[in-house]
Coordinates of C-alpha atoms and ligand atoms in Angstrom, one line a residue:
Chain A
X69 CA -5.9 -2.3 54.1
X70 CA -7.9 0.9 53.9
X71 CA -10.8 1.7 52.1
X72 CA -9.6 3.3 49.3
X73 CA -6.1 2.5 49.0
X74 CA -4.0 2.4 46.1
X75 CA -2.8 -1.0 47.0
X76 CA -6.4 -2.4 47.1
X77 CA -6.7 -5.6 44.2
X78 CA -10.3 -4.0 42.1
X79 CA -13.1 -6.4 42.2
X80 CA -12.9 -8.6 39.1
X81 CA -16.3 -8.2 37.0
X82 CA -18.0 -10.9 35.7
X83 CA -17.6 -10.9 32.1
X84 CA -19.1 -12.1 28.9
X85 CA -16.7 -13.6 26.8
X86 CA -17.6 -14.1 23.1
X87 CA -14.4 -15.5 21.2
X88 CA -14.0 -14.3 17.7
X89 CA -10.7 -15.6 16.0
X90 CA -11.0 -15.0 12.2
X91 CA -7.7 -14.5 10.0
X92 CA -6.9 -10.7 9.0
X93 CA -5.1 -11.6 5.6
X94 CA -3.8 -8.4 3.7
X95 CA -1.0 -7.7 1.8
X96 CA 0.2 -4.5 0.7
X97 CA 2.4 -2.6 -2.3
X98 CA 5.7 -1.1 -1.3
X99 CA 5.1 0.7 -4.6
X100 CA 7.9 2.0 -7.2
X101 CA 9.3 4.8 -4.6
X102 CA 9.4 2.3 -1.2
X103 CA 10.2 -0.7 -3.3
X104 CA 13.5 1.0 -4.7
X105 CA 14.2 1.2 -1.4
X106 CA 13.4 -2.0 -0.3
X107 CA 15.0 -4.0 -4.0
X108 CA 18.3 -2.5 -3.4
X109 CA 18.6 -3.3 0.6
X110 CA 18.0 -7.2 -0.3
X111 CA 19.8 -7.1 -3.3
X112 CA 23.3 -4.9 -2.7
X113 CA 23.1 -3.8 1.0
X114 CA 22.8 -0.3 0.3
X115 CA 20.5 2.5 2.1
X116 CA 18.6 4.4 -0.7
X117 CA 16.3 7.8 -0.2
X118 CA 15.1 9.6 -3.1
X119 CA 15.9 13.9 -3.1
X120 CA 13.4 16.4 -4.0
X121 CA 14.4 18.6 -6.9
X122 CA 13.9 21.8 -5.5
X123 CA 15.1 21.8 -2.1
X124 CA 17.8 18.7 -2.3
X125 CA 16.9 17.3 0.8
X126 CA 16.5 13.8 1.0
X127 CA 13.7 11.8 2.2
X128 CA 14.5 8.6 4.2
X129 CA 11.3 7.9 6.2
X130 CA 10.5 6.9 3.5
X131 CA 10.9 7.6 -0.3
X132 CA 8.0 9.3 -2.0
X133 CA 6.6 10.6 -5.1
X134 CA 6.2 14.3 -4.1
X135 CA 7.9 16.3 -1.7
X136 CA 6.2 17.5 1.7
X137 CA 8.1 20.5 2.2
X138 CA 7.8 22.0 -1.9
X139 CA 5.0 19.8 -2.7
X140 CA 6.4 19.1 -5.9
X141 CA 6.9 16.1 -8.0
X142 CA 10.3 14.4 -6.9
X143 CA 11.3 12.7 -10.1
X144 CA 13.6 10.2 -9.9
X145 CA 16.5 11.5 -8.2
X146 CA 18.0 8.6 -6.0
X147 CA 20.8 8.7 -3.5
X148 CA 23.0 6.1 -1.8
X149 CA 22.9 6.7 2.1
X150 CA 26.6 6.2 4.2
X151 CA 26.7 3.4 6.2
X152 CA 28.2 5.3 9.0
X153 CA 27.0 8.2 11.4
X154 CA 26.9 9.4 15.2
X155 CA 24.3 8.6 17.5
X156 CA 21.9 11.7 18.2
X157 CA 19.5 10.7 21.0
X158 CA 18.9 6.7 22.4
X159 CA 16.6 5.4 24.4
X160 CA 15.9 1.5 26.2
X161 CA 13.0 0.1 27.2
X162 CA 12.5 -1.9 30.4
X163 CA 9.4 -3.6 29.1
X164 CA 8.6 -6.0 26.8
X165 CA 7.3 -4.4 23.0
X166 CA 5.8 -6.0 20.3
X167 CA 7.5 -8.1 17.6
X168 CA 5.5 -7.9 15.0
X169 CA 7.0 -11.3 13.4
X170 CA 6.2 -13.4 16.4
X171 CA 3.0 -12.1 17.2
X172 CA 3.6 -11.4 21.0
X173 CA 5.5 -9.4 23.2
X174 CA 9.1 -9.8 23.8
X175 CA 12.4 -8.3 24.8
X176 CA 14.0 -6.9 22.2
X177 CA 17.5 -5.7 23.6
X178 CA 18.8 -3.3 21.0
X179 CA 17.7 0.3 22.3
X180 CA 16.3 2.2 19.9
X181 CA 18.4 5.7 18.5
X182 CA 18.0 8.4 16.1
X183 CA 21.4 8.2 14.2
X184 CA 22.7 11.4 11.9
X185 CA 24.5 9.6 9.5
X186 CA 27.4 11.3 8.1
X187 CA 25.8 13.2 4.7
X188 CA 23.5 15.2 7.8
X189 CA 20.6 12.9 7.5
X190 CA 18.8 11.6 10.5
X191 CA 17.7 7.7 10.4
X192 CA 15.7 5.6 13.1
X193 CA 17.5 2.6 14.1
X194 CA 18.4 0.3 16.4
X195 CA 22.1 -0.2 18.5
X196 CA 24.1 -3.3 19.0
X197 CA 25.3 -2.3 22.2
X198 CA 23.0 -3.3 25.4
X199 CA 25.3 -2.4 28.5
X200 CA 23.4 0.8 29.2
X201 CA 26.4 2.4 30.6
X202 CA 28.4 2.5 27.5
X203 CA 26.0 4.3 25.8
X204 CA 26.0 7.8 24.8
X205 CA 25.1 10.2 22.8
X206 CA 27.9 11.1 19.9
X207 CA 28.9 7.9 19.5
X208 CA 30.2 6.5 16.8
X209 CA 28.2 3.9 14.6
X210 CA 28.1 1.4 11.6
X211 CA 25.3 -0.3 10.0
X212 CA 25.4 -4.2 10.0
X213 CA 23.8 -6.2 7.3
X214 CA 21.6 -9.5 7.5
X215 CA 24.4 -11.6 5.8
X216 CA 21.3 -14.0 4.9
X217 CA 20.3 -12.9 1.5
X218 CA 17.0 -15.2 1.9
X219 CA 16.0 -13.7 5.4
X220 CA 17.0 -10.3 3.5
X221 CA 13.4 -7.9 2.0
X222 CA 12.6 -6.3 4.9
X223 CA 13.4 -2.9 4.4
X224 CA 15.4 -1.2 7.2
X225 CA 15.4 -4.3 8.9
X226 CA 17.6 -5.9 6.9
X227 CA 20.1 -3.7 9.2
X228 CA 20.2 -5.6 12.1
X229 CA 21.7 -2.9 14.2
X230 CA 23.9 -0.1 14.4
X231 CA 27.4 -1.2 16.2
X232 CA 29.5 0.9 17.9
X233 CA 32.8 2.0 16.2
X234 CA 36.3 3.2 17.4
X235 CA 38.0 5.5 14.8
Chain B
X78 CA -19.4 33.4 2.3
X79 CA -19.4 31.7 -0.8
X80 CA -23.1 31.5 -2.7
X81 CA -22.3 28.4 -4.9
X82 CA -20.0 25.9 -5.2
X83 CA -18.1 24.5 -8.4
X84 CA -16.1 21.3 -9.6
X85 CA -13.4 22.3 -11.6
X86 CA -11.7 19.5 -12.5
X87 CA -12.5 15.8 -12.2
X88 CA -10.1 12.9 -13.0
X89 CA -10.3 8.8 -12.3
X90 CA -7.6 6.4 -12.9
X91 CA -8.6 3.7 -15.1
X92 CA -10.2 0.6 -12.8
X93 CA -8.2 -2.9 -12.7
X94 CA -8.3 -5.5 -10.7
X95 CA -5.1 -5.7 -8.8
X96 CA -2.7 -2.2 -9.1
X97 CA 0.2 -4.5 -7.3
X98 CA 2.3 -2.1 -8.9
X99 CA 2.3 0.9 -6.8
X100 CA 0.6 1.6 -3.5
X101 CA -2.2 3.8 -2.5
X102 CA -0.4 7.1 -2.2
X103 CA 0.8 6.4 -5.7
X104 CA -2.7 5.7 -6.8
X105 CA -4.1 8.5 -5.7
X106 CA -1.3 10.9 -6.8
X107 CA -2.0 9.4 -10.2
X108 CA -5.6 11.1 -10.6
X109 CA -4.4 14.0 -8.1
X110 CA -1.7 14.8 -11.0
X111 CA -4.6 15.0 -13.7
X112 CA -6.7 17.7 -11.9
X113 CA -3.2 19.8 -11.0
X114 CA -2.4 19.5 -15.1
X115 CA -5.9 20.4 -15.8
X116 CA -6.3 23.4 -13.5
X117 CA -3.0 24.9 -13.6
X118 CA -2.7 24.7 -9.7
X119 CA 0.3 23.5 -7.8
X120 CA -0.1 21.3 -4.4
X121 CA 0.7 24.6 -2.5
X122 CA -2.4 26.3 -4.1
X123 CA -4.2 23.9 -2.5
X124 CA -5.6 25.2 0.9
X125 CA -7.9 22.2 2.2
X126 CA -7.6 18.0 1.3
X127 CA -10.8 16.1 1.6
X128 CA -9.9 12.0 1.3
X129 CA -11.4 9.0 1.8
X130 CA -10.4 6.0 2.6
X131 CA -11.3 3.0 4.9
X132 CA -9.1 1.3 7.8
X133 CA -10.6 -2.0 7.5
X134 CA -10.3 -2.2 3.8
X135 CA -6.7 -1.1 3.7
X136 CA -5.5 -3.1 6.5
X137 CA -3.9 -0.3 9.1
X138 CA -4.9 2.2 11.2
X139 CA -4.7 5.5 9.2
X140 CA -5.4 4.1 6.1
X141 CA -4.7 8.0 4.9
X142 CA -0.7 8.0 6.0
X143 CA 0.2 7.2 2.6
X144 CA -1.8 9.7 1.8
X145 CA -0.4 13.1 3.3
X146 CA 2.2 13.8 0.5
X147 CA 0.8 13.5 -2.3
X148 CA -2.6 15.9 -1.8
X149 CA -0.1 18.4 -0.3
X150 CA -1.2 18.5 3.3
X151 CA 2.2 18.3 5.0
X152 CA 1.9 21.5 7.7
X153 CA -1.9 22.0 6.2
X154 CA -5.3 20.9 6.7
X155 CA -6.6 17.8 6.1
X156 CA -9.8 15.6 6.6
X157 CA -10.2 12.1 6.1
X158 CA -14.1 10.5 5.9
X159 CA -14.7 6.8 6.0
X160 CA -17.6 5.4 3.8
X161 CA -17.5 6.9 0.1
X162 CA -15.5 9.8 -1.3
X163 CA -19.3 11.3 -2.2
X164 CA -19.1 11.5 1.5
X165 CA -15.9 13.4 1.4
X166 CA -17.6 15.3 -1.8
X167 CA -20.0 16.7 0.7
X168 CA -17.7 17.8 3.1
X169 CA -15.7 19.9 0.6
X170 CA -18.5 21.5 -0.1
X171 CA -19.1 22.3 3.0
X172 CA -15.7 23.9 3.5
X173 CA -16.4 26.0 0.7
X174 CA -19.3 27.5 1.5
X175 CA -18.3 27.7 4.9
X176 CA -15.5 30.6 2.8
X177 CA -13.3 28.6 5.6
X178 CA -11.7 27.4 2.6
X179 CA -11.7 28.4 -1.4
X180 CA -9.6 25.4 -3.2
X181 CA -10.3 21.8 -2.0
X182 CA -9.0 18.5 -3.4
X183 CA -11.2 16.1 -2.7
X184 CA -10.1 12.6 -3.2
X185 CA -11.0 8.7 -2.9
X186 CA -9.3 5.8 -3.7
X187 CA -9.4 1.8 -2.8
X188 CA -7.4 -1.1 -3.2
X189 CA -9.1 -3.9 -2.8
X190 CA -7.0 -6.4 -4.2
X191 CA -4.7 -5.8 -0.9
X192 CA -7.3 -7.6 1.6
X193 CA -10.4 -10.2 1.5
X194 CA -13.2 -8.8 1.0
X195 CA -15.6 -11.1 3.1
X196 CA -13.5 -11.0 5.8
X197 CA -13.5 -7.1 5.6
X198 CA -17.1 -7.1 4.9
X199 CA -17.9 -9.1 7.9
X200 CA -16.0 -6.9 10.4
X201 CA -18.4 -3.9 9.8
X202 CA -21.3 -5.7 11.2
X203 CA -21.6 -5.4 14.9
X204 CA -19.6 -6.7 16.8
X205 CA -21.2 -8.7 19.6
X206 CA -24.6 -9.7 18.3
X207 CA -24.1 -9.7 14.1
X208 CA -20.5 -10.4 13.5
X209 CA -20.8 -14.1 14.7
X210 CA -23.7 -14.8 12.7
X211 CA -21.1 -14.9 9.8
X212 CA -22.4 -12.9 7.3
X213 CA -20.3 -10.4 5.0
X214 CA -22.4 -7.5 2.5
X215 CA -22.9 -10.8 -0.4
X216 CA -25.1 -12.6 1.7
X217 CA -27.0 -10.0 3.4
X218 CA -27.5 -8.4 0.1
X219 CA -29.4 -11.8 -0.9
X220 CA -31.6 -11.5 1.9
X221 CA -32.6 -7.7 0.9
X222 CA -32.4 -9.3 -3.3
X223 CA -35.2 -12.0 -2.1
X224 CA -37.3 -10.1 -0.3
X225 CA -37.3 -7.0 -2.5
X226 CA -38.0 -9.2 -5.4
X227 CA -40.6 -11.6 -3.5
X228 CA -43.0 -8.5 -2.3
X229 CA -42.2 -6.5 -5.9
X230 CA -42.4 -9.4 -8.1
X231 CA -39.1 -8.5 -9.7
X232 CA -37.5 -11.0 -11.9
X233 CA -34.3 -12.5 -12.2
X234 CA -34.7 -11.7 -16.0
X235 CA -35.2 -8.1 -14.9
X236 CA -32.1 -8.0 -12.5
X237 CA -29.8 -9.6 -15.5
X238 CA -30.9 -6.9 -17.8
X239 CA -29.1 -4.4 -15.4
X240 CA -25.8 -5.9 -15.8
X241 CA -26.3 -6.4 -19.5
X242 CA -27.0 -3.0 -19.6
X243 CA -24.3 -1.4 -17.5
X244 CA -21.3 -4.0 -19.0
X245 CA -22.1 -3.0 -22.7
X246 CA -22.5 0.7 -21.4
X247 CA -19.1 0.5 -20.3
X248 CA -17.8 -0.6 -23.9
X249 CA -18.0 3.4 -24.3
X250 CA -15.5 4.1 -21.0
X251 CA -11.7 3.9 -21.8
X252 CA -11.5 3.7 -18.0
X253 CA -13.9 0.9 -17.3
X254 CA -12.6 -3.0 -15.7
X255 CA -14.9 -4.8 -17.5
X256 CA -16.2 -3.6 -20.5
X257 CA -18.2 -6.7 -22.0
X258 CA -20.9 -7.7 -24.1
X259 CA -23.2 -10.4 -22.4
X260 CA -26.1 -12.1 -22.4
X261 CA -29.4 -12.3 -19.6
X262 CA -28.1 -15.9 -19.9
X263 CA -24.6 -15.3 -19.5
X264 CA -25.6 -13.6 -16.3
X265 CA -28.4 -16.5 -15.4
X266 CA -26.1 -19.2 -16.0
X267 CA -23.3 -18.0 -14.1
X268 CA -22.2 -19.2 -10.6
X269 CA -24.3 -18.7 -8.2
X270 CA -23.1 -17.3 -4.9
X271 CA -25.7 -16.2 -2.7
X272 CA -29.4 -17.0 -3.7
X273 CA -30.6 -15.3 -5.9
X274 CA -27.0 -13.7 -6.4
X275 CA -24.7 -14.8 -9.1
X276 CA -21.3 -14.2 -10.0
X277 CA -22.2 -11.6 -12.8
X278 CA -24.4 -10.1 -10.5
X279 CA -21.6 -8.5 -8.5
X280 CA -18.7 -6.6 -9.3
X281 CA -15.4 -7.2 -9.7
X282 CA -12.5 -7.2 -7.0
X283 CA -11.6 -3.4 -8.2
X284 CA -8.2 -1.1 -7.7
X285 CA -8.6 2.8 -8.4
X286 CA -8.4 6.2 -7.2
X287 CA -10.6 9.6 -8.3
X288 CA -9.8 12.9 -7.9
X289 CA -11.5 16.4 -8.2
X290 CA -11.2 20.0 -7.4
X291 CA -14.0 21.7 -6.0
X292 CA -13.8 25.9 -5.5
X293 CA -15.9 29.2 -5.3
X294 CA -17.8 30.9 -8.2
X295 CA -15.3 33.7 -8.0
X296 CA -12.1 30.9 -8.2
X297 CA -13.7 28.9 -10.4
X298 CA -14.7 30.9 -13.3
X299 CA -10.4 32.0 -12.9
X300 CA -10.0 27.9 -13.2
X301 CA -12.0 26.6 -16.0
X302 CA -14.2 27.8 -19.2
X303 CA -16.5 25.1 -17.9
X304 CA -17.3 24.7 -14.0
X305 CA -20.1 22.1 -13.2
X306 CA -22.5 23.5 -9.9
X307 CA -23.4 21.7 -7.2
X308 CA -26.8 22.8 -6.7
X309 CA -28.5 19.5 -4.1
X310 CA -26.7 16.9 -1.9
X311 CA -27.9 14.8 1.3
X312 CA -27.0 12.0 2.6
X313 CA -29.3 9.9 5.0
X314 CA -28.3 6.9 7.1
X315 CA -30.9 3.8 8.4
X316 CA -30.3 1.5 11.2
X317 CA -27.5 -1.0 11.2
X318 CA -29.4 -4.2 12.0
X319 CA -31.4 -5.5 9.3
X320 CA -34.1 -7.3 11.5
X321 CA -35.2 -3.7 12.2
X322 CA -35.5 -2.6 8.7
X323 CA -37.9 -3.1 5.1
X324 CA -35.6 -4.2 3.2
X325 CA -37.3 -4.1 0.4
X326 CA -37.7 -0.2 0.5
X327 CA -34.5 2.2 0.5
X328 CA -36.5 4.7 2.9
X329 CA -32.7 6.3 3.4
X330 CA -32.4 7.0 -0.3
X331 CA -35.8 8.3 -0.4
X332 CA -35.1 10.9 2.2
X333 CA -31.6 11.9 0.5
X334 CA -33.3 12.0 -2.7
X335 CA -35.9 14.1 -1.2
X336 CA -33.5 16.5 0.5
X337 CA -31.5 16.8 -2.7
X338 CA -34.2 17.4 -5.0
X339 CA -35.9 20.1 -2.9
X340 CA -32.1 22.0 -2.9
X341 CA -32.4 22.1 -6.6
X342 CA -35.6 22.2 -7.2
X343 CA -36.7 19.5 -9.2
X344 CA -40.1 17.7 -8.4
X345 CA -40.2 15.3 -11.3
X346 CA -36.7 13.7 -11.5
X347 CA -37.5 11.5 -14.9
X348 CA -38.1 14.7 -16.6
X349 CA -36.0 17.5 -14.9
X350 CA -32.5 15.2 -15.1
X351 CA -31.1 14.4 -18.0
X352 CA -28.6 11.9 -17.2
X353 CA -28.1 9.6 -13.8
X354 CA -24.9 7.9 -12.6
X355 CA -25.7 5.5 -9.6
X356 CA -23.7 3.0 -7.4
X357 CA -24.7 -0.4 -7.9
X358 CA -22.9 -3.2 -6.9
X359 CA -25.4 -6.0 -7.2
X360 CA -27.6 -6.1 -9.5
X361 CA -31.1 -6.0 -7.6
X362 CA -29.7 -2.5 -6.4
X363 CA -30.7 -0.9 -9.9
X364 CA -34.4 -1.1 -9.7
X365 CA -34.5 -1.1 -6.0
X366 CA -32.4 2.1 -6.3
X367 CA -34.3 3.7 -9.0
X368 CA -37.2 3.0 -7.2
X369 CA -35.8 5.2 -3.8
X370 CA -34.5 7.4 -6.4
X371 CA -37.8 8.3 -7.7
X372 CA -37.7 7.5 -11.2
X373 CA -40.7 5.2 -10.6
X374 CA -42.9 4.1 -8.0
X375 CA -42.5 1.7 -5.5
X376 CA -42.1 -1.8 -7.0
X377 CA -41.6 -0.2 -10.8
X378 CA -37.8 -0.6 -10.7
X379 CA -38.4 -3.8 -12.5
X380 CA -40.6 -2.6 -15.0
X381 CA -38.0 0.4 -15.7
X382 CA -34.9 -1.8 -16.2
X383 CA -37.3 -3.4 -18.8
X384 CA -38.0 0.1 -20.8
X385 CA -36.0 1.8 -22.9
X386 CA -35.8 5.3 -20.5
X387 CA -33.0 4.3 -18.8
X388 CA -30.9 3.3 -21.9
X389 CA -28.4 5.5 -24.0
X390 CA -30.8 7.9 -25.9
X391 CA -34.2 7.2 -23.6
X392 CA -35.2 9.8 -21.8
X393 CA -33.3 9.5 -18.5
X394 CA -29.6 7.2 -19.3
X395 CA -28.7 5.4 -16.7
X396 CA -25.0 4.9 -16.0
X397 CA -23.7 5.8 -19.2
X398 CA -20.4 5.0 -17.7
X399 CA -21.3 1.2 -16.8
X400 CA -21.5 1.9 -13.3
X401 CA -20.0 0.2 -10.8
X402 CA -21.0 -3.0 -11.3
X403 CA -18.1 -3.7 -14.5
X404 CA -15.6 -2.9 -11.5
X405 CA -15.2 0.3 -9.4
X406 CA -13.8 0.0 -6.0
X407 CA -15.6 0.5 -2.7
X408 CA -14.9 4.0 -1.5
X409 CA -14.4 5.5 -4.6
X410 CA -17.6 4.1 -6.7
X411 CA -19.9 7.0 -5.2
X412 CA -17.4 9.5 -5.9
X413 CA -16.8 8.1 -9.4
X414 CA -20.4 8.4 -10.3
X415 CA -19.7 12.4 -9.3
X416 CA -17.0 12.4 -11.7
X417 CA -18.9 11.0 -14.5
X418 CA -21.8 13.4 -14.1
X419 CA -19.2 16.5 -14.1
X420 CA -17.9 14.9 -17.5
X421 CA -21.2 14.5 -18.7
X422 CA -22.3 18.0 -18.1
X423 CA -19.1 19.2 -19.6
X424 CA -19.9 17.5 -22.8
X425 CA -16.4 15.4 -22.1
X426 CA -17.6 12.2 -22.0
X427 CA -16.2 10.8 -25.1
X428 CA -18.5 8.0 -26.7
X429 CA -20.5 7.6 -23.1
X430 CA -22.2 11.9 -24.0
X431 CA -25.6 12.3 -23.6
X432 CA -26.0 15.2 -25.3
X433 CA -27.0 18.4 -24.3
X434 CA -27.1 17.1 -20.9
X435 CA -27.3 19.7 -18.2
X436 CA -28.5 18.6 -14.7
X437 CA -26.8 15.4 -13.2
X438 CA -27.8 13.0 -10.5
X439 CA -24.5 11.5 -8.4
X440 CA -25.4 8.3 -6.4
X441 CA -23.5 6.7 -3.8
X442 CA -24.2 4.5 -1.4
X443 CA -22.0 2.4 1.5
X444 CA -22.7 -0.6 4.2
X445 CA -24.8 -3.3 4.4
X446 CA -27.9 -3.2 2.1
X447 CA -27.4 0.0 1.6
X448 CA -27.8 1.4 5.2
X449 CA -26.3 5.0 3.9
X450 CA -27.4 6.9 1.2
X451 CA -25.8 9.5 -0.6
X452 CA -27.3 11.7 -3.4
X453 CA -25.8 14.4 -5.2
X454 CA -26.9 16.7 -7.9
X455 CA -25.0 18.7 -10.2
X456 CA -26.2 21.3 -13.1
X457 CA -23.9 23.5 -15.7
X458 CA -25.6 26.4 -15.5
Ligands
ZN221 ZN1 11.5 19.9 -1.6

């Protein structure tokens, strides 16, 4: 191999290793606006976003108390999200990512999408389908549920996936 | 460019041990709301947000995220400084006079009921030679306790009469944790943690946000019948490891004092300020603070806790609020003692007045042993 090549393994450095494994153990408040959202997911399976009072829009990532756009207070004006919408742009990854439950990196199949659900609002998710060749943009798409009400409580997550539809 | 800077408006929420019921954007918005109500000013009016807040303590990177809303800074201009919101104080002013900026909210809050403090505490030594020694800001604050009190001869007694002090002081402060009348035995004969620190030596775990709005002189006299000045502020830092440090001497305070004192002139601070608000959250810190302060010489601090001077009605009160060490979170406690001295020298400070006060000092202080130092002083006239 030449000197120089891409292909050439680096010389490994001797290290120092000093080991340091202490427990990082917070917790954290949804507060009143995320934990509306969060109550009525495990409870009744429905997708809640609060709506500023000036400009109606709706605010799904995530509820809060004052509007970025008016940067006014947003009350407490609640709306029920549809369960339905298109898909607006997907990607899938080829690499492992994080699961933050387990800790480590694995394969999470479901490629991640931006769906516009059908009242015009746009919502991160993930999609059921995995054959990479039957997805598309425009499709067609319905939130399914955690059935598990004691695995339910984790926000958006307790969506497992978007799944493709036929209408 | 703008000659001199004014608060305008200065709110805290009220200090409790575990705010489980919202989370820290809803905290801060809560004192953010009070200056907005008290100003007249909208969000949008708002053209620069100074926070603070601290990654470790809050658990995430961006420990400001939740933050973004609720001072307004959604497609505007934002700074976030670690450390305490005196810090972030500072940097508002700086805006100001800069005339980069005319309106800035300035704000600080803390939860730290969300993470463990010792663990947290431990992280912020270095971390290849100090971290593994174990140590979190308790224990190392006993080492700079012994020593200080070894080469000063302070007492216990003397150290006790601090907390006694501050926890009835804050009988007087709606928005205190722990308002509470105690004893020098109370505090003597309770737990001991870290030798020579005891339980009532410390603070509590805290939960709390502060708030203010700081402008020019044009703005400000527009904003309020009663702006407060900032006429001094410095902050000085020392070296992180304690081995290379007197710990018995806050030279970093003395500088900042120094620095301050000189911007509004004041040569004799016992006599020139008429009321003090400092950070303490151990006990020891009191005299040893006082002492970088310059309310007395070096290795008086004991003898000053004794006297009556830095009581309600002596000549220079000391934490008519109680301080920080009834309960005031990290990151905001510096800030809060701005807070307090702006109420003070607006003759709003309910049962806590000193009356006719009109120059302030603001104290805050952050990391181990006090390693930064932060002093502000404010004036209504
Ligand atoms: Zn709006």
């Amino acid at each position: 191999m030449a000197e120089g090549s891409p292909t050439k393994k680096p010389e490994q450095p001797e290290y120092i290793r000093i080991k340091f494994d202490l427990p990082r153990p917070y917790h954290w408040s949804t507060g009143r606006y995320l934990g509306k959202l969060y109550a009525e997911a495990k409870e009744n399976k429905r997708l809640m976003a609060n709506r500023c009072p000036k400009c109606k829009e709706i605010r799904v990532h995530a509820p809060t108390p004052v509007c970025p756009k008016c940067k006014v207070d947003m009350g407490w004006d609640w709306v029920e999200l549809p369960q339905t919408g298109t898909v607006f742009q997907y990607t899938y990854q080829v690499y492992p990512l994080w699961d933050p439950h387990e800790g480590r990196r694995c394969s999470n199949p479901h490629p991640p999408a931006i769906i516009l659900l059908d009242n015009g609002v746009y919502l991160r998710h993930l999609l059921e389908e995995t054959d990479t060749k039957k997805l598309k943009e425009g499709m067609r798409v319905q939130a399914v549920w955690e059935e598990d009400y004691d695995k339910r409580g984790q926000g958006f997550q307790d969506i497992l996936y978007f799944r493709t539809i036929e209408e | 460019m703008a000659e001199r800077v004014a608060i305008v408006a200065v709110a805290q929420t009220k200090y409790h041990p575990n705010r489980a019921d919202v989370n820290e954007g809803e905290l801060a918005y809560e004192a953010i709301k009070q200056v907005l109500e008290e100003t007249g000013l909208t969000l949008s009016d708002i053209d620069s947000a100074v926070t603070c807040c601290q990654d470790a303590w809050d658990g995430r990177t961006i420990a400001s995220l939740n933050l973004q809303h609720v001072v307004g800074a959604h497609f505007g201009h934002e700074f976030t400084v670690a450390e305490d919101g005196i810090n972030a104080a500072y940097v508002a002013m700086s805006q100001v006079l800069s005339g980069h900026h005319e309106i800035v909210l300035v704000e600080s809050h803390m939860k730290e009921s969300q993470g463990d403090k010792s663990v947290i505490e431990n992280a912020a030594f270095d971390a290849i030679l100090m971290r593994q020694l174990g140590l979190d800001f308790t224990s190392a604050a006993a080492l700079q306790a012994r020593h200080y009190m070894d080469k000063y001869g302070i007492t216990p007694e003397q150290c006790a009469k601090a907390v006694v002090r501050n926890h009835g002081n804050a009988k007087n402060n709606p928005l205190a944790q722990e308002p509470m009348d105690i004893t020098v035995d109370d505090v003597l004969g309770s737990r001991m943690l870290a030798s020579p620190i005891r339980l009532l030596d410390t603070k509590p775990v805290s939960d709390g946000a502060c708030a203010l709005v700081m402008t020019t002189e044009e703005k400000a006299k527009k904003l309020t019948k009663k702006p407060v000045w900032i006429v001094g502020v410095s902050n000085c830092y020392e070296t992180h490891y304690l081995g290379d440090r007197e710990l018995a001497d806050s030279d970093a305070l003395v500088k900042a004092a120094k620095k301050a004192y000189s911007m509004a002139g004041i040569n004799d601070p016992l006599s020139q300020i008429d009321v003090a608000e400092i950070s303490t959250e151990y006990s020891y810190q009191e005299p040893l603070w006082m002492e970088g302060l310059g309310f007395c010489g070096r290795g008086e601090g004991g003898k000053l806790v004794d006297s009556r001077t830095i009581e309600m009605g002596g000549k220079l009160p000391v934490n008519p609020s109680g301080g920080v060490l009834p309960g005031n979170p990290n990151g905001v406690a510096g800030m809060a003692r701005v807070a307090e001295a702006v109420l003070q020298l607006r003759g709003e400070a309910g049962d806590r007045q000193v009356k006719g006060a009109k120059v302030a000092l603001a104290h805050g202080y952050t990391g181990i042993c006090g390693q930064h130092q932060a002093v502000m002083i404010l004036a209504n006239m």
